[in-house]
């Protein structure tokens, strides 16, 4: 993957700073807009995943670069927490209530459903647009979650590995979820290289990706990372089935439908592992993480709602 | 605190949800058809409303709880 096309003065600074390892003459400017800011942070996070062919690898741990990353992550975390505050955060009295509190949070979520639209009404261009946006995450599906493994107590760690083993194809590279998605993209004529559609990504898409990277990269946010995972898995199997129906309705079945089909079954299992064996035991072992788990779950649902709202509005759907 | 061992059952019944089964290699459904298992854990439908029996597909969540 190559460095993305800048969207303002800050992402311009980041892109040129990463392309050239020397300390910059000018300090990083303030972002022009949210679009610019979210692309800048996405680019900095990406250094810890697969990197860029045209960036200096040492930039990942360069203090000047880290300083900018820290500034942007702080602003992102404040945005996410203030949305949770506005929504009226729930708190659990006893850690053992975490799985049912997660269920309640998911059940109360009344955001618009992209999968419903795909199943019934979306046209081909809309589905392709949705898949390009989704590709930013699905091509690295589960990777930010993997960072959390060493930070968990015994039971949550074992449960997360049980889940991740399945996400990563149960040892078979052909069944790795991100690989299944790449095969799906190829089959419907989209580009499948890692990061192919970043230049088309909406700021809402980048913010979703930045949130999981933030949660995954910081040990302090392990509870939020696991709560996010639980909400993600708990809202996956039924919508995945609708995606399969919509893709087949539009003659886009085959490998892309197979990707979603895999998630119908897999996530019906994973949601229980995530809510009970991961989040439930983490909250028991580290009770101060209980409310953080709910914050992470809310963030997942909230960011999906914002993304779906913007996309549906742009389609006048 | 000294380390202790934990419960890790092979069969787990989820309240109002499926039955989780660990370490199975094949499952026979109600029609006698045998399905190979390729995952370490599977979820077997208990509500009988799944579109892909014997596996749970999440449909139980949209059924009113009696
Ligand atoms: S138990 Fe989940 S669909 Fe029947």
Coordinates of C-alpha atoms and ligand atoms in Angstrom, one line a residue:
Chain A
X1 CA 0.0 0.0 0.0
X2 CA 1.1 3.5 -0.7
X3 CA 0.6 6.6 1.4
X4 CA -2.9 8.1 0.9
X5 CA -3.8 11.3 -0.8
X6 CA -3.8 14.1 1.8
X7 CA -7.1 15.9 2.6
X8 CA -5.8 19.0 4.3
X9 CA -2.8 20.6 5.9
X10 CA -2.4 18.0 8.7
X11 CA -2.6 14.9 6.6
X12 CA -0.3 16.6 4.1
X13 CA 2.2 17.1 7.0
X14 CA 1.8 13.5 8.1
X15 CA 2.3 12.1 4.6
X16 CA 5.4 14.1 3.8
X17 CA 6.8 13.4 7.3
X18 CA 6.4 9.7 6.8
X19 CA 7.9 9.7 3.3
X20 CA 11.0 11.4 4.7
X21 CA 12.4 10.2 8.0
X22 CA 14.1 13.4 8.9
X23 CA 12.6 15.6 11.6
X24 CA 10.3 18.2 10.2
X25 CA 11.2 21.8 9.9
X26 CA 7.7 22.9 10.9
X27 CA 5.6 21.6 13.7
X28 CA 2.4 19.7 12.7
X29 CA -0.4 22.2 12.0
X30 CA -3.9 21.9 13.3
X31 CA -6.3 19.9 11.1
X32 CA -8.4 21.7 8.5
X33 CA -11.4 19.6 9.2
X34 CA -12.5 16.3 10.6
X35 CA -11.8 14.6 7.3
X36 CA -8.2 15.8 7.4
X37 CA -7.8 14.8 11.1
X38 CA -9.3 11.3 10.7
X39 CA -7.1 10.6 7.7
X40 CA -4.0 11.8 9.5
X41 CA -4.7 9.5 12.4
X42 CA -5.6 6.6 10.2
X43 CA -2.3 7.0 8.4
X44 CA -0.3 7.1 11.7
X45 CA -2.1 4.0 13.0
X46 CA -1.4 2.1 9.8
X47 CA 2.3 2.2 10.5
X48 CA 1.6 -0.4 13.2
X49 CA -0.3 -2.7 10.8
X50 CA 1.2 -3.3 7.4
X51 CA 2.9 0.1 6.8
X52 CA 3.3 1.9 3.5
X53 CA 5.8 1.1 0.7
X54 CA 6.7 4.7 0.4
X55 CA 7.0 5.5 4.2
X56 CA 10.0 5.1 6.4
X57 CA 9.4 2.1 8.7
X58 CA 11.2 3.8 11.6
X59 CA 8.5 6.5 11.7
X60 CA 6.3 4.2 13.8
X61 CA 8.3 4.9 16.9
X62 CA 9.6 8.3 16.0
X63 CA 9.0 10.7 18.9
X64 CA 7.9 13.6 16.8
X65 CA 5.4 11.3 14.9
X66 CA 4.2 9.7 18.2
X67 CA 3.6 13.2 19.6
X68 CA 1.2 14.0 16.8
X69 CA -0.5 10.5 17.1
X70 CA -0.9 11.1 20.8
X71 CA -2.6 14.5 20.2
X72 CA -5.0 13.0 17.7
X73 CA -5.8 10.0 19.8
X74 CA -6.5 12.2 22.8
X75 CA -9.0 14.2 20.7
X76 CA -10.6 11.0 19.3
X77 CA -11.0 9.5 22.7
X78 CA -12.6 12.7 24.0
X79 CA -15.1 12.7 21.1
X80 CA -16.0 9.1 21.7
X81 CA -16.4 9.5 25.5
X82 CA -18.5 12.6 25.2
X83 CA -20.9 10.8 22.9
X84 CA -21.2 8.1 25.5
X85 CA -21.8 10.8 28.1
X86 CA -24.5 12.4 26.0
X87 CA -26.2 9.0 25.3
X88 CA -26.6 8.5 29.1
X89 CA -24.0 5.9 30.0
X90 CA -25.2 2.8 31.8
X91 CA -23.1 1.4 34.6
X92 CA -23.2 -2.1 36.1
X93 CA -23.5 -2.6 39.8
X94 CA -21.8 -6.0 39.8
X95 CA -19.4 -7.3 37.2
X96 CA -21.4 -10.4 36.6
X97 CA -24.1 -8.2 35.0
X98 CA -21.8 -7.3 32.1
X99 CA -23.1 -9.9 29.6
X100 CA -26.7 -8.9 30.2
X101 CA -25.9 -5.2 30.1
X102 CA -24.2 -5.8 26.7
X103 CA -27.3 -7.6 25.5
X104 CA -29.5 -4.7 26.6
X105 CA -27.3 -2.2 24.9
X106 CA -27.5 -4.1 21.7
X107 CA -31.2 -4.7 22.0
X108 CA -31.9 -1.0 22.5
X109 CA -29.8 0.1 19.5
X110 CA -32.2 1.4 17.0
X111 CA -29.8 2.8 14.4
X112 CA -30.7 2.3 10.7
X113 CA -29.7 -1.0 9.1
X114 CA -27.5 -1.0 6.0
X115 CA -28.1 -4.8 5.8
X116 CA -31.9 -4.2 5.6
X117 CA -31.4 -1.8 2.7
X118 CA -29.1 -4.2 0.9
X119 CA -31.5 -7.0 1.3
X120 CA -34.5 -5.2 -0.1
X121 CA -33.7 -2.2 -2.1
X122 CA -30.1 -1.2 -2.7
X123 CA -28.9 -1.1 -6.3
X124 CA -25.6 -2.5 -7.5
X125 CA -23.7 0.8 -7.2
X126 CA -24.8 1.3 -3.6
X127 CA -23.7 -2.2 -2.6
X128 CA -20.3 -1.7 -4.3
X129 CA -19.9 1.6 -2.5
X130 CA -20.7 0.0 0.8
X131 CA -18.2 -2.8 0.2
X132 CA -15.5 -0.3 -0.7
X133 CA -16.1 1.4 2.6
X134 CA -16.2 -1.8 4.5
X135 CA -13.0 -3.0 2.9
X136 CA -11.0 -0.5 4.9
X137 CA -11.7 -2.7 8.0
X138 CA -12.5 -6.1 6.6
X139 CA -9.1 -6.4 4.9
X140 CA -7.6 -6.3 8.4
X141 CA -10.4 -7.9 10.2
X142 CA -9.5 -9.0 13.8
X143 CA -6.0 -7.5 13.6
X144 CA -6.6 -4.7 16.1
X145 CA -8.2 -7.2 18.5
X146 CA -5.1 -9.4 18.4
X147 CA -3.1 -6.7 20.1
X148 CA -5.2 -7.1 23.2
X149 CA -4.3 -10.8 23.9
X150 CA -1.2 -10.3 26.1
X151 CA -3.1 -7.7 28.2
X152 CA -5.8 -10.0 29.5
X153 CA -6.2 -12.3 32.5
X154 CA -6.2 -16.0 32.0
X155 CA -9.8 -16.8 31.2
X156 CA -10.4 -13.8 29.0
X157 CA -7.2 -14.5 27.2
X158 CA -8.0 -18.1 26.4
X159 CA -11.5 -17.2 25.3
X160 CA -10.2 -14.5 23.0
X161 CA -7.8 -16.9 21.4
X162 CA -10.6 -19.4 20.9
X163 CA -12.5 -16.7 19.0
X164 CA -9.5 -15.3 17.1
X165 CA -8.5 -18.8 16.0
X166 CA -11.8 -19.1 14.2
X167 CA -11.4 -15.5 12.8
X168 CA -8.0 -16.4 11.4
X169 CA -9.4 -19.4 9.6
X170 CA -8.7 -22.2 12.2
X171 CA -5.2 -22.5 10.9
X172 CA -6.3 -22.6 7.2
X173 CA -5.1 -19.5 5.3
X174 CA -8.0 -19.9 2.8
X175 CA -10.5 -19.5 5.5
X176 CA -9.0 -16.4 7.1
X177 CA -11.8 -13.9 7.2
X178 CA -9.9 -11.0 5.7
X179 CA -8.8 -13.4 2.9
X180 CA -12.4 -14.5 2.3
X181 CA -13.3 -10.8 1.9
X182 CA -10.4 -10.2 -0.5
X183 CA -11.6 -13.1 -2.6
X184 CA -15.1 -11.6 -2.5
X185 CA -13.9 -8.2 -3.7
X186 CA -12.0 -9.9 -6.6
X187 CA -15.0 -11.8 -7.7
X188 CA -17.2 -8.8 -8.0
X189 CA -14.6 -6.7 -9.8
X190 CA -13.4 -4.5 -7.0
X191 CA -9.8 -4.1 -5.9
X192 CA -8.7 -6.5 -3.2
X193 CA -5.2 -5.1 -2.2
X194 CA -4.9 -4.0 1.4
X195 CA -6.0 -0.4 1.8
X196 CA -7.1 -0.1 -1.9
X197 CA -10.0 2.2 -1.2
X198 CA -8.7 4.5 1.6
X199 CA -8.8 7.5 -0.7
X200 CA -12.5 6.9 -1.0
X201 CA -13.1 6.3 2.7
X202 CA -15.7 8.6 4.4
X203 CA -14.5 10.3 7.6
X204 CA -17.1 8.1 9.4
X205 CA -15.3 5.0 8.0
X206 CA -11.9 6.3 9.1
X207 CA -13.3 7.1 12.5
X208 CA -14.6 3.6 12.9
X209 CA -11.2 2.2 12.0
X210 CA -9.3 4.7 14.2
X211 CA -11.5 3.8 17.2
X212 CA -10.6 0.1 17.0
X213 CA -7.0 0.9 16.5
X214 CA -7.0 3.2 19.5
X215 CA -8.6 0.6 21.7
X216 CA -6.3 -2.1 20.4
X217 CA -3.0 -0.2 20.8
X218 CA -3.5 1.0 24.3
X219 CA -3.4 -1.4 27.2
X220 CA -5.4 1.1 29.2
X221 CA -8.3 0.6 26.8
X222 CA -8.4 -3.2 26.9
X223 CA -11.9 -3.2 28.4
X224 CA -13.2 -0.9 25.6
X225 CA -11.6 -3.1 23.0
X226 CA -13.3 -6.2 24.3
X227 CA -16.7 -4.4 24.6
X228 CA -16.3 -3.2 21.1
X229 CA -15.6 -6.7 19.9
X230 CA -18.7 -8.1 21.8
X231 CA -21.0 -5.5 20.2
X232 CA -19.5 -6.1 16.8
X233 CA -20.1 -9.9 17.1
X234 CA -23.5 -9.5 18.6
X235 CA -24.7 -7.4 15.7
X236 CA -23.3 -9.6 13.0
X237 CA -25.0 -12.9 12.3
X238 CA -28.5 -11.6 11.4
X239 CA -27.3 -8.7 9.3
X240 CA -24.8 -11.0 7.5
X241 CA -27.7 -13.2 6.5
X242 CA -29.5 -10.1 5.0
X243 CA -26.3 -9.2 3.2
X244 CA -26.2 -12.7 1.6
X245 CA -29.8 -12.3 0.5
X246 CA -29.2 -8.8 -1.0
X247 CA -26.0 -9.9 -2.8
X248 CA -27.8 -12.8 -4.3
X249 CA -30.7 -10.6 -5.3
X250 CA -28.2 -8.4 -7.3
X251 CA -26.3 -11.4 -8.8
X252 CA -23.3 -10.5 -6.6
X253 CA -23.4 -14.0 -4.9
X254 CA -20.4 -16.3 -5.0
X255 CA -17.3 -15.6 -2.9
X256 CA -18.6 -12.2 -1.5
X257 CA -21.8 -13.9 -0.4
X258 CA -19.7 -16.7 1.0
X259 CA -17.8 -14.2 3.2
X260 CA -21.1 -13.0 4.8
X261 CA -22.4 -16.6 4.9
X262 CA -19.4 -17.6 7.0
X263 CA -20.3 -14.8 9.4
X264 CA -23.8 -16.0 9.9
X265 CA -22.6 -19.1 11.6
X266 CA -19.3 -18.0 13.0
X267 CA -20.7 -14.9 14.7
X268 CA -23.7 -16.7 16.2
X269 CA -20.9 -18.6 18.2
X270 CA -18.6 -15.7 18.7
X271 CA -21.2 -13.4 20.2
X272 CA -21.5 -15.8 23.2
X273 CA -17.8 -16.2 23.6
X274 CA -17.3 -12.4 23.4
X275 CA -20.1 -11.4 25.8
X276 CA -19.6 -14.2 28.4
X277 CA -16.2 -15.8 28.2
X278 CA -14.3 -12.7 27.3
X279 CA -16.1 -9.6 28.7
X280 CA -17.9 -11.4 31.5
X281 CA -14.7 -13.0 32.9
X282 CA -12.6 -9.8 32.3
X283 CA -15.2 -7.8 34.4
X284 CA -15.0 -10.4 37.1
X285 CA -11.2 -10.4 37.2
X286 CA -10.8 -6.7 36.8
X287 CA -14.0 -5.1 38.0
X288 CA -12.9 -1.6 37.1
X289 CA -13.1 -2.7 33.4
X290 CA -16.8 -3.3 33.6
X291 CA -18.0 0.2 32.6
X292 CA -15.2 0.5 30.1
X293 CA -16.5 -2.7 28.3
X294 CA -19.9 -0.9 28.0
X295 CA -18.2 2.2 26.7
X296 CA -16.5 0.2 24.0
X297 CA -19.7 -1.6 23.0
X298 CA -21.6 1.7 22.8
X299 CA -18.8 3.1 20.6
X300 CA -19.1 0.2 18.2
X301 CA -22.9 0.7 17.8
X302 CA -22.7 4.5 17.7
X303 CA -20.1 4.6 15.0
X304 CA -22.0 2.1 12.9
X305 CA -25.2 4.2 13.3
X306 CA -23.4 7.3 12.1
X307 CA -21.9 5.5 9.2
X308 CA -25.2 4.0 8.2
X309 CA -27.0 7.3 8.5
X310 CA -24.6 9.2 6.3
X311 CA -24.5 6.5 3.6
X312 CA -28.3 6.0 3.5
X313 CA -28.8 9.8 3.3
X314 CA -26.4 10.1 0.4
X315 CA -28.5 7.5 -1.4
X316 CA -31.7 9.2 -0.4
X317 CA -32.7 5.8 1.0
Chain B
X1 CA -3.3 -15.6 45.4
X2 CA -2.3 -19.1 44.2
X3 CA -3.3 -20.0 40.6
X4 CA -6.4 -22.2 40.3
X5 CA -7.9 -24.1 37.5
X6 CA -11.1 -23.0 35.8
X7 CA -14.2 -24.7 34.4
X8 CA -14.1 -25.1 30.7
X9 CA -17.1 -27.3 29.8
X10 CA -17.6 -28.9 26.4
X11 CA -21.3 -28.3 26.3
X12 CA -22.7 -24.8 27.3
X13 CA -26.3 -23.9 27.2
X14 CA -26.8 -20.2 26.5
X15 CA -29.9 -18.7 28.2
X16 CA -32.6 -18.1 25.5
X17 CA -29.9 -19.1 22.9
X18 CA -28.0 -22.0 21.4
X19 CA -26.1 -24.8 22.8
X20 CA -22.3 -24.3 22.4
X21 CA -20.4 -27.5 21.7
X22 CA -16.6 -27.7 21.9
X23 CA -14.3 -30.2 20.2
X24 CA -16.9 -32.0 18.1
X25 CA -15.9 -33.5 14.8
X26 CA -19.4 -34.2 13.4
X27 CA -23.0 -33.5 14.3
X28 CA -26.1 -35.4 13.2
X29 CA -29.2 -33.3 12.7
X30 CA -32.9 -34.2 13.3
X31 CA -33.2 -35.6 9.8
X32 CA -30.3 -37.9 10.3
X33 CA -27.9 -35.9 8.1
X34 CA -24.4 -35.8 9.5
X35 CA -22.5 -32.5 9.3
X36 CA -18.7 -32.2 9.6
X37 CA -17.5 -29.7 12.1
X38 CA -14.5 -27.5 11.1
X39 CA -14.4 -25.2 14.1
X40 CA -13.3 -25.5 17.7
X41 CA -16.7 -24.4 18.9
X42 CA -20.1 -24.6 17.2
X43 CA -23.5 -23.3 18.2
X44 CA -26.4 -25.7 17.9
X45 CA -29.9 -24.2 17.5
X46 CA -32.3 -24.9 20.3
X47 CA -35.2 -22.7 19.2
X48 CA -35.6 -24.8 15.9
X49 CA -36.2 -21.5 14.0
X50 CA -32.7 -21.2 12.4
X51 CA -32.5 -21.1 8.6
X52 CA -29.5 -23.4 8.8
X53 CA -30.2 -26.1 11.2
X54 CA -28.6 -27.7 13.1
X55 CA -26.5 -24.5 13.5
X56 CA -27.8 -21.4 15.2
X57 CA -28.0 -18.3 12.9
X58 CA -29.1 -15.8 15.5
X59 CA -32.8 -16.0 14.7
X60 CA -33.6 -16.8 18.3
X61 CA -33.0 -13.2 19.1
X62 CA -36.0 -12.0 17.1
X63 CA -38.3 -14.6 18.6
X64 CA -40.4 -13.1 21.5
X65 CA -39.3 -14.8 24.8
X66 CA -42.1 -16.7 26.4
Ligands
LIG1 S1 -30.9 -21.0 19.0 FE1 -30.1 -19.4 17.7 S2 -31.4 -19.6 15.9 FE2 -32.2 -21.1 17.2

